[in-house]
mmCIF file of C-alpha atoms in Angstrom:
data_model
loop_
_atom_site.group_PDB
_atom_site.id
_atom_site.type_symbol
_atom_site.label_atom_id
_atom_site.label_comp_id
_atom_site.label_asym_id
_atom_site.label_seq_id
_atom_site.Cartn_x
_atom_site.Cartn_y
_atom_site.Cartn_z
ATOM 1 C CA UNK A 1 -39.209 4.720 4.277
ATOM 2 C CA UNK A 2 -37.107 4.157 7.576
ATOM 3 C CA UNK A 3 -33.765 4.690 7.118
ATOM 4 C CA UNK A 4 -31.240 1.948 8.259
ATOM 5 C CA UNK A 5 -27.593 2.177 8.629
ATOM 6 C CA UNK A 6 -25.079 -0.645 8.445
ATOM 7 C CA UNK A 7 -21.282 -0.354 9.098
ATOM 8 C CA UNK A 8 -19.316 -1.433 6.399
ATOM 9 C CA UNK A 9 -18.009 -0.755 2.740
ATOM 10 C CA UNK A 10 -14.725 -1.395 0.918
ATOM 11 C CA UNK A 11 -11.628 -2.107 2.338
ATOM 12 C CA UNK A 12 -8.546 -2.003 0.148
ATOM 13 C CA UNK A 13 -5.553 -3.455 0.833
ATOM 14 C CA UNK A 14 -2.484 -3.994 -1.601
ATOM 15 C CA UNK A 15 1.131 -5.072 -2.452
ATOM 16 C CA UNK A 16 4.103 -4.415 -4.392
ATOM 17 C CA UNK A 17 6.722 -6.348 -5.219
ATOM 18 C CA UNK A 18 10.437 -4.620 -6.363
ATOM 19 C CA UNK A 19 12.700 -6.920 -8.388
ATOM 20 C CA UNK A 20 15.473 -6.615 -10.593
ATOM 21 C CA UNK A 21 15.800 -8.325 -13.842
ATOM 22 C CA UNK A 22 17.136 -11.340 -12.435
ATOM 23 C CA UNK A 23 14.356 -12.010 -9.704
ATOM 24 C CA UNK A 24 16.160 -10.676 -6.929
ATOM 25 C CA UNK A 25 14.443 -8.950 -4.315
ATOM 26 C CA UNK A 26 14.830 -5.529 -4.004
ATOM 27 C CA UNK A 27 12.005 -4.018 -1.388
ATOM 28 C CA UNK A 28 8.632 -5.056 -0.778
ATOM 29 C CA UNK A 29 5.924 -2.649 0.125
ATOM 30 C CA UNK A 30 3.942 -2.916 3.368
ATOM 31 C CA UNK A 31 -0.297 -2.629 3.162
ATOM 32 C CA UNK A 32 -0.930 -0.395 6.714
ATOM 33 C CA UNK A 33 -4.542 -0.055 7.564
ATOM 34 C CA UNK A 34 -5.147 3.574 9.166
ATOM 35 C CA UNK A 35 -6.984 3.404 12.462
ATOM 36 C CA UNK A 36 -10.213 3.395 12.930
ATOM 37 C CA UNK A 37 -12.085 6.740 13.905
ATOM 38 C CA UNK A 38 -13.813 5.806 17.529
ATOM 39 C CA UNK A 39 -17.251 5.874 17.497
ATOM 40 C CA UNK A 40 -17.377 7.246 21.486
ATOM 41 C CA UNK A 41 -16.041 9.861 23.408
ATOM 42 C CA UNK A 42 -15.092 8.133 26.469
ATOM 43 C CA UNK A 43 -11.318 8.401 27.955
ATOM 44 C CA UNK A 44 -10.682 4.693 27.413
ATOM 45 C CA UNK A 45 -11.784 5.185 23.494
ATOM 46 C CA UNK A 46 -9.931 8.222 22.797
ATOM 47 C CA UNK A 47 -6.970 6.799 24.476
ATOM 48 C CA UNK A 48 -6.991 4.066 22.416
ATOM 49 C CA UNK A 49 -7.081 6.118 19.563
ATOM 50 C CA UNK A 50 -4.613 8.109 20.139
ATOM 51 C CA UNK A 51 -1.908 5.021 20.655
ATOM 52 C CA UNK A 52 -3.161 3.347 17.180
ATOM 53 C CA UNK A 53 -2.662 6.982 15.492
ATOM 54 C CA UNK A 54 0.628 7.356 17.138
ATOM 55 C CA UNK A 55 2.091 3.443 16.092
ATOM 56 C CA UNK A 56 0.430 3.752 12.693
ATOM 57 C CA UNK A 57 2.301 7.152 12.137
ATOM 58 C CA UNK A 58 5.752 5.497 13.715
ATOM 59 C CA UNK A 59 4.870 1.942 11.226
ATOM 60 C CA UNK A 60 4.628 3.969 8.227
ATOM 61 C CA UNK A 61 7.608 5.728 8.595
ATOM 62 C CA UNK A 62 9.716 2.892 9.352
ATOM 63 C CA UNK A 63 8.454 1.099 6.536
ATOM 64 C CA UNK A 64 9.269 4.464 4.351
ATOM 65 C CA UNK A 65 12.367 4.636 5.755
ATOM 66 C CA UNK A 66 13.139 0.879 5.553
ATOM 67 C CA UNK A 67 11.918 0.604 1.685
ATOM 68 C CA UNK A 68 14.323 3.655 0.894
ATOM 69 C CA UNK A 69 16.725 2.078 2.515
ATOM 70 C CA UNK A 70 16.758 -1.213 0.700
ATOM 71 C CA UNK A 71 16.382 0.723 -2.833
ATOM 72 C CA UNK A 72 19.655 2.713 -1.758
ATOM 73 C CA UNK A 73 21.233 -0.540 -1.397
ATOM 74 C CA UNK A 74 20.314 -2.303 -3.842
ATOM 75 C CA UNK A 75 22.663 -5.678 -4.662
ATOM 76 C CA UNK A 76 24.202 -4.679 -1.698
ATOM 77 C CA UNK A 77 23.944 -7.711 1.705
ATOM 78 C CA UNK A 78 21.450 -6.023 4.223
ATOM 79 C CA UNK A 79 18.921 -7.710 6.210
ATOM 80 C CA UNK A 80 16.277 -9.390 4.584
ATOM 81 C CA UNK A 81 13.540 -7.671 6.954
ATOM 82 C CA UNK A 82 14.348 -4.344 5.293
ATOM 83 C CA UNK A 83 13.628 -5.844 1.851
ATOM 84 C CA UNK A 84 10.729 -7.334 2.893
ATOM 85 C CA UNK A 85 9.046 -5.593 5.552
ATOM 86 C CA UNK A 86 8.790 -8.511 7.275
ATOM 87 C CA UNK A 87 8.456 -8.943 10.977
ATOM 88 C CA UNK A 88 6.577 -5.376 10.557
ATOM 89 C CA UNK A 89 6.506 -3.458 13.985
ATOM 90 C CA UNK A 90 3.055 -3.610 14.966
ATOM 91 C CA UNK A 91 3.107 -2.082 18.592
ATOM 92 C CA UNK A 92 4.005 1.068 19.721
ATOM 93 C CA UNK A 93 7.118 0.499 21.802
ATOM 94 C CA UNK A 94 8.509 -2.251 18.683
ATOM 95 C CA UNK A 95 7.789 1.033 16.485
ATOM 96 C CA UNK A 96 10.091 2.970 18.115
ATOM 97 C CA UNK A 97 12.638 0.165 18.647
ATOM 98 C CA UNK A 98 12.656 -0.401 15.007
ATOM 99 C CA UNK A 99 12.854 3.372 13.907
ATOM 100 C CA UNK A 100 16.159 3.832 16.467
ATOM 101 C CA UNK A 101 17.261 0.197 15.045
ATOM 102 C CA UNK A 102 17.248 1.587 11.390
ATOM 103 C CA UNK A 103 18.735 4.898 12.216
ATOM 104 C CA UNK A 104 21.881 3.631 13.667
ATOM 105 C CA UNK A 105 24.151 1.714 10.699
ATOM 106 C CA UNK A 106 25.877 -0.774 13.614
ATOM 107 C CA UNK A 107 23.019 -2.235 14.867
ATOM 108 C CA UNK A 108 21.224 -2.683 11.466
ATOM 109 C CA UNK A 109 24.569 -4.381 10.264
ATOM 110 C CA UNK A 110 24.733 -6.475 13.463
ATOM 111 C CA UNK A 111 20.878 -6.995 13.737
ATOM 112 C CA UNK A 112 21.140 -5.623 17.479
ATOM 113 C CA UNK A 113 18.536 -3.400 19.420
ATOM 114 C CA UNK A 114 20.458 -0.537 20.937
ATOM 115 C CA UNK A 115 17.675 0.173 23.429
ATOM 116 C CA UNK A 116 18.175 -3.549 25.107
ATOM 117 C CA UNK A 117 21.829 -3.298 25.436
ATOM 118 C CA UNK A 118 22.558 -4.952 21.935
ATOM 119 C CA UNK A 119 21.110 -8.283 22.695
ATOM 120 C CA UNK B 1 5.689 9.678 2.933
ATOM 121 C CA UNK B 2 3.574 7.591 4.808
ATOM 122 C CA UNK B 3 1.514 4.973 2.585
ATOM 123 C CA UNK B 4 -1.862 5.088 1.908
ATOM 124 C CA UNK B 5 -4.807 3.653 -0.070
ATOM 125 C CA UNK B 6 -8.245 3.991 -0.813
ATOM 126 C CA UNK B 7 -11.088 2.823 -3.167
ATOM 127 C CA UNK B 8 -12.834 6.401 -4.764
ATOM 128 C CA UNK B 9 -16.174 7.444 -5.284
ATOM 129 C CA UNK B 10 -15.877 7.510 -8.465
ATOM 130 C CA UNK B 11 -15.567 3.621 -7.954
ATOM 131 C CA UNK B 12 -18.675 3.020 -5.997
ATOM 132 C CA UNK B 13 -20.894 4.830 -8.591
ATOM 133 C CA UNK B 14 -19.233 2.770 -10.969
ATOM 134 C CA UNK B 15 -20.347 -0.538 -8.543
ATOM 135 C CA UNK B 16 -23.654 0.789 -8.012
ATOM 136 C CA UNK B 17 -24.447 0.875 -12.380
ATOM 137 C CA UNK B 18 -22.704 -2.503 -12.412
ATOM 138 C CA UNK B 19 -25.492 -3.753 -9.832
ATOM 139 C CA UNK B 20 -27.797 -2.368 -11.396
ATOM 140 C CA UNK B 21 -27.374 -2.883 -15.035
ATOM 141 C CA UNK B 22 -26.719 0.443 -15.834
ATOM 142 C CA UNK B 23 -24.083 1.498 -18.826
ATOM 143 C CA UNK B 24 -20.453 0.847 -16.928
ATOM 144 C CA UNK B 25 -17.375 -1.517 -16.773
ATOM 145 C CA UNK B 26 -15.198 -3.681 -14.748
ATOM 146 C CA UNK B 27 -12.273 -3.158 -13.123
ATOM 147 C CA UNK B 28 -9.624 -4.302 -15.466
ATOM 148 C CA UNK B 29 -6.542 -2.060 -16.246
ATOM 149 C CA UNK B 30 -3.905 -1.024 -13.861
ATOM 150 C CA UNK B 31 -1.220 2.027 -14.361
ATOM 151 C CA UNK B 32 1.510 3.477 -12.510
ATOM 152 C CA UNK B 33 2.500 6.517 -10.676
ATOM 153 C CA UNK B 34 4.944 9.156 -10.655
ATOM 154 C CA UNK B 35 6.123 12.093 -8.828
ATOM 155 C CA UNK B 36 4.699 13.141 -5.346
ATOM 156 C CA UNK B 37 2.371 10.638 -4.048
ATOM 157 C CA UNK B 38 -0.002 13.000 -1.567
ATOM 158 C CA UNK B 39 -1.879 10.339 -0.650
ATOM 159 C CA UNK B 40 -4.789 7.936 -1.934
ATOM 160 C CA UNK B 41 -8.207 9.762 -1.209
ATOM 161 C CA UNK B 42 -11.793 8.924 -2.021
ATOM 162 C CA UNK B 43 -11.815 12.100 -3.816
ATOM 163 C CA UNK B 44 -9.543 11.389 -6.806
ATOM 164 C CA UNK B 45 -10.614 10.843 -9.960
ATOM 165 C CA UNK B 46 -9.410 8.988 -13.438
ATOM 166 C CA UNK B 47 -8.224 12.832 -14.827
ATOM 167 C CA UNK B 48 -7.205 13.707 -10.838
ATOM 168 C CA UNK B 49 -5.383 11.107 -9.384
ATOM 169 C CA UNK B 50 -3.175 10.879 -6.005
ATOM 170 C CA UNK B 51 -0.385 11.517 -8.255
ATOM 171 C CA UNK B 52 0.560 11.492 -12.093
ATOM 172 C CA UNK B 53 -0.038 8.461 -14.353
ATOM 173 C CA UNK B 54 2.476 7.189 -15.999
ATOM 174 C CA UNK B 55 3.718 6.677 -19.518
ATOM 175 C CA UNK B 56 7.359 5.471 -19.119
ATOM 176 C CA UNK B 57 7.846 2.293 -21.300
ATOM 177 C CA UNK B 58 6.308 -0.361 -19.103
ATOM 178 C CA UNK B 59 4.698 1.654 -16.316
ATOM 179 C CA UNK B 60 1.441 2.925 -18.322
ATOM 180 C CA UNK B 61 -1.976 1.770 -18.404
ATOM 181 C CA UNK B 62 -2.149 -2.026 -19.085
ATOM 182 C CA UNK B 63 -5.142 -4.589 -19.117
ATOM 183 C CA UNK B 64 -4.166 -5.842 -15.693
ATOM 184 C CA UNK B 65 -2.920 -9.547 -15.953
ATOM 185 C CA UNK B 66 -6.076 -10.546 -14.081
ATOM 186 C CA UNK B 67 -8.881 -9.831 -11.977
ATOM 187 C CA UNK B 68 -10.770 -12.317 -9.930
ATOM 188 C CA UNK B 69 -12.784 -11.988 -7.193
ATOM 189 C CA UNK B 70 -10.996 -14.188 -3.638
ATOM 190 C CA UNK B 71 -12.263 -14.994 -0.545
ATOM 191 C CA UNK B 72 -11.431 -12.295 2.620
ATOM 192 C CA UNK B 73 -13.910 -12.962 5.044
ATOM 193 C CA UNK B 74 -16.761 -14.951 2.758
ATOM 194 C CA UNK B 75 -16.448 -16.734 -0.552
ATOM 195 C CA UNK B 76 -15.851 -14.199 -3.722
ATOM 196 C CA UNK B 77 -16.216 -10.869 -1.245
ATOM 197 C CA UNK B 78 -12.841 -9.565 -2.584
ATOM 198 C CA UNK B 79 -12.158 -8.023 -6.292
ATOM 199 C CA UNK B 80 -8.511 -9.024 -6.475
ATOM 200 C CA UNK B 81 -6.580 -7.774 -9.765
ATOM 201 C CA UNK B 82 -2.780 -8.639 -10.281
ATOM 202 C CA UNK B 83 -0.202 -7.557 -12.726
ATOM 203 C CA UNK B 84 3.768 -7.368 -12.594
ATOM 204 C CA UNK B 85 5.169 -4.483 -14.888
ATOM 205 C CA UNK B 86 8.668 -5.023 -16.613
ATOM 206 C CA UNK B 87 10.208 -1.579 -16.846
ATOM 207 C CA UNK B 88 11.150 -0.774 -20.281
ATOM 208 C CA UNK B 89 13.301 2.274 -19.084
ATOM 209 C CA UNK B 90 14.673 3.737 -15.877
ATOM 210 C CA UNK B 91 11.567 5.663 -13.513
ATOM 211 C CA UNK B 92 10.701 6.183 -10.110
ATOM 212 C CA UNK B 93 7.353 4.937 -9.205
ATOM 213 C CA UNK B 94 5.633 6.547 -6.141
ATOM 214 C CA UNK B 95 2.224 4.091 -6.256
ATOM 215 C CA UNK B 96 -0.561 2.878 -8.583
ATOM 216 C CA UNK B 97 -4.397 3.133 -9.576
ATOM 217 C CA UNK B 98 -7.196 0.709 -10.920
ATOM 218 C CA UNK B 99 -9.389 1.521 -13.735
ATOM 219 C CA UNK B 100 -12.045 0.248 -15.824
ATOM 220 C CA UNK B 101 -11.773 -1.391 -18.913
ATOM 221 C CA UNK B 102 -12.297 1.207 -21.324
ATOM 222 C CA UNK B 103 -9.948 1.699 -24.503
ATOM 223 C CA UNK B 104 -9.043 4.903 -22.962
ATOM 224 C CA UNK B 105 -10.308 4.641 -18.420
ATOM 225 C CA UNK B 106 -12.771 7.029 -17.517
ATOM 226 C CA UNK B 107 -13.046 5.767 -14.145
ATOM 227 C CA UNK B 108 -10.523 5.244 -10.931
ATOM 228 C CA UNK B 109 -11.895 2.631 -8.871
ATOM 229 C CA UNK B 110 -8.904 2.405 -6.258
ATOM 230 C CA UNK B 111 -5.313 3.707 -5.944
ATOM 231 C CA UNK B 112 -2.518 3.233 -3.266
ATOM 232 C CA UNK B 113 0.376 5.273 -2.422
ATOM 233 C CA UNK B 114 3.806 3.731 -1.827
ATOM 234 C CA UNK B 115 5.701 4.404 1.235
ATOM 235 C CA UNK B 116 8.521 5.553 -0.329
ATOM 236 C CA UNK B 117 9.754 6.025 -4.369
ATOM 237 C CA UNK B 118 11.127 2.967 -5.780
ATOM 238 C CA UNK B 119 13.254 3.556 -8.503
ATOM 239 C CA UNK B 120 13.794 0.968 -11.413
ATOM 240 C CA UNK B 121 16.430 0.367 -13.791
ATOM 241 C CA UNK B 122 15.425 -1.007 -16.870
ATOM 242 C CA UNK B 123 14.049 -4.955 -17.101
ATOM 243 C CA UNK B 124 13.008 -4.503 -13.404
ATOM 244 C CA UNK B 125 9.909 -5.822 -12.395
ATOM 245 C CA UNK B 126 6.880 -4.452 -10.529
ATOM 246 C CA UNK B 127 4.409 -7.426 -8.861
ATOM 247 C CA UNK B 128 1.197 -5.114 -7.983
ATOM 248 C CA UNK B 129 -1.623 -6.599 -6.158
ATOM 249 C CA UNK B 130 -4.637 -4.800 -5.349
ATOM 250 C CA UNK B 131 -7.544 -6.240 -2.903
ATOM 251 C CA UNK B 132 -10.910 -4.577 -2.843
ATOM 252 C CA UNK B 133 -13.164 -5.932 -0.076
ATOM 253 C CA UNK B 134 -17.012 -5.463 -0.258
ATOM 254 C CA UNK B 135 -16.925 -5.210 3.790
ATOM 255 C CA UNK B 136 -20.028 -6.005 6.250
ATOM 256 C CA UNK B 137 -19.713 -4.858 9.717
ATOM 257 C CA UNK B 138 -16.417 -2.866 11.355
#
């Protein structure tokens, strides 16, 4: 028999939704899809992989960071993005933007980026 | 912790008898985790999970409210199950796995890892959705 190979198979992807008893949002979960493994070993590939690995890495731990946030303050008035994940950083410069953002308690009160001058 | 997820082997043998007639079940109860999430790996099991199952009052195996299949790419390519727990006591749940529909699960068919613990007081809810897609092509 010839052998055949196909690229494929299951991709999962989920969500999960914190409330309290009275329907309140608390923090919503974010579904991050790891990179994909390059299939060649030029520069170009690699590179590429290596900037995916680097903003999934920085995503996932702002959205760790974010969703302990928003359970630490719970009933308390934050911004709605840290309860719900939502715009997510998706690039690797708004990674690091939102990491700094969510590190430093002024800006995340004031909704200001402290790497463009607070605007 | 960084999030994770992954359907198991365990689950695509337990596909593969489905297809072909073979002595198995659907996917059709969920449960919750607890303590250290590692991560969600092909490898785990129903008895070796990413992390412990749960049996705090409202975080332990339940027939999942349902399972349908949903359109991803093409019609009905998805297995989509749903369920919101209502916590019956205070716990800190670190992710959750799908399992077949056995009285008592033999089989983990896919399990996700939360980003970070999310702790619930009692009456809290917990909407969990789960999307399995049978993929063609990258």
């Amino acid at each position: 028999m010839t052998a055949a190979s196909l690229s494929g198979g299951l991709s999962i992807s989920w969500g999960a939704e914190h409330r309290d008893g009275k329907g309140v949002l608390i923090s919503r979960q974010a579904s991050i899809q790891e990179p994909v493994v390059p299939q060649c070993i030029r520069f170009k590939c690699l590179w590429k992989y290596l900037i995916e690995s680097l903003t999934y890495v920085l995503v996932a731990s702002y959205h760790a960071r974010r969703v302990t946030f928003a359970e630490a303050n719970r009933g308390k008035d934050i911004l709605e993005r840290y309860r719900t994940g939502v715009p997510s950083p998706d690039t690797l410069w708004s990674a690091i933007h939102a990491n700094i953002k969510l590190t430093c308690p002024v800006c995340r009160h004031y909704n200001v980026d402290p790497l463009l001058g607070g605007k | 912790m960084a999030q994770s997820q992954k359907p198991t082997t365990q689950g695509y043998a337990e596909i593969a008898k489905l297809v072909a007639g073979e002595a198995a079940t659907k996917m059709a109860k969920v449960v919750c985790y607890e303590g250290t999430c590692t991560a969600a790996a092909e490898a785990s099991t129903y008895t070796t999970p990413a992390a412990t199952k749960s049996t705090k009052s409202g975080f332990s195996m339940v027939a999942a409210a349902t399972v349908v299949t949903s359109q991803t790419t093409v019609a009905n390519d998805t297995v989509e199950l749903d369920h919101v727990f209502t916590a019956g006591e205070a716990a800190t749940i670190t992710g959750f796995g799908c399992c077949n529909n056995e009285a008592t699960p033999d089989v983990l068919f896919s399990e996700c890892c939360f980003a970070a613990g999310v702790v619930f007081a009692t009456s809290d809810t917990l909407t969990v959705e789960m999307k399995m897609q049978f993929k063609l092509g990258a």
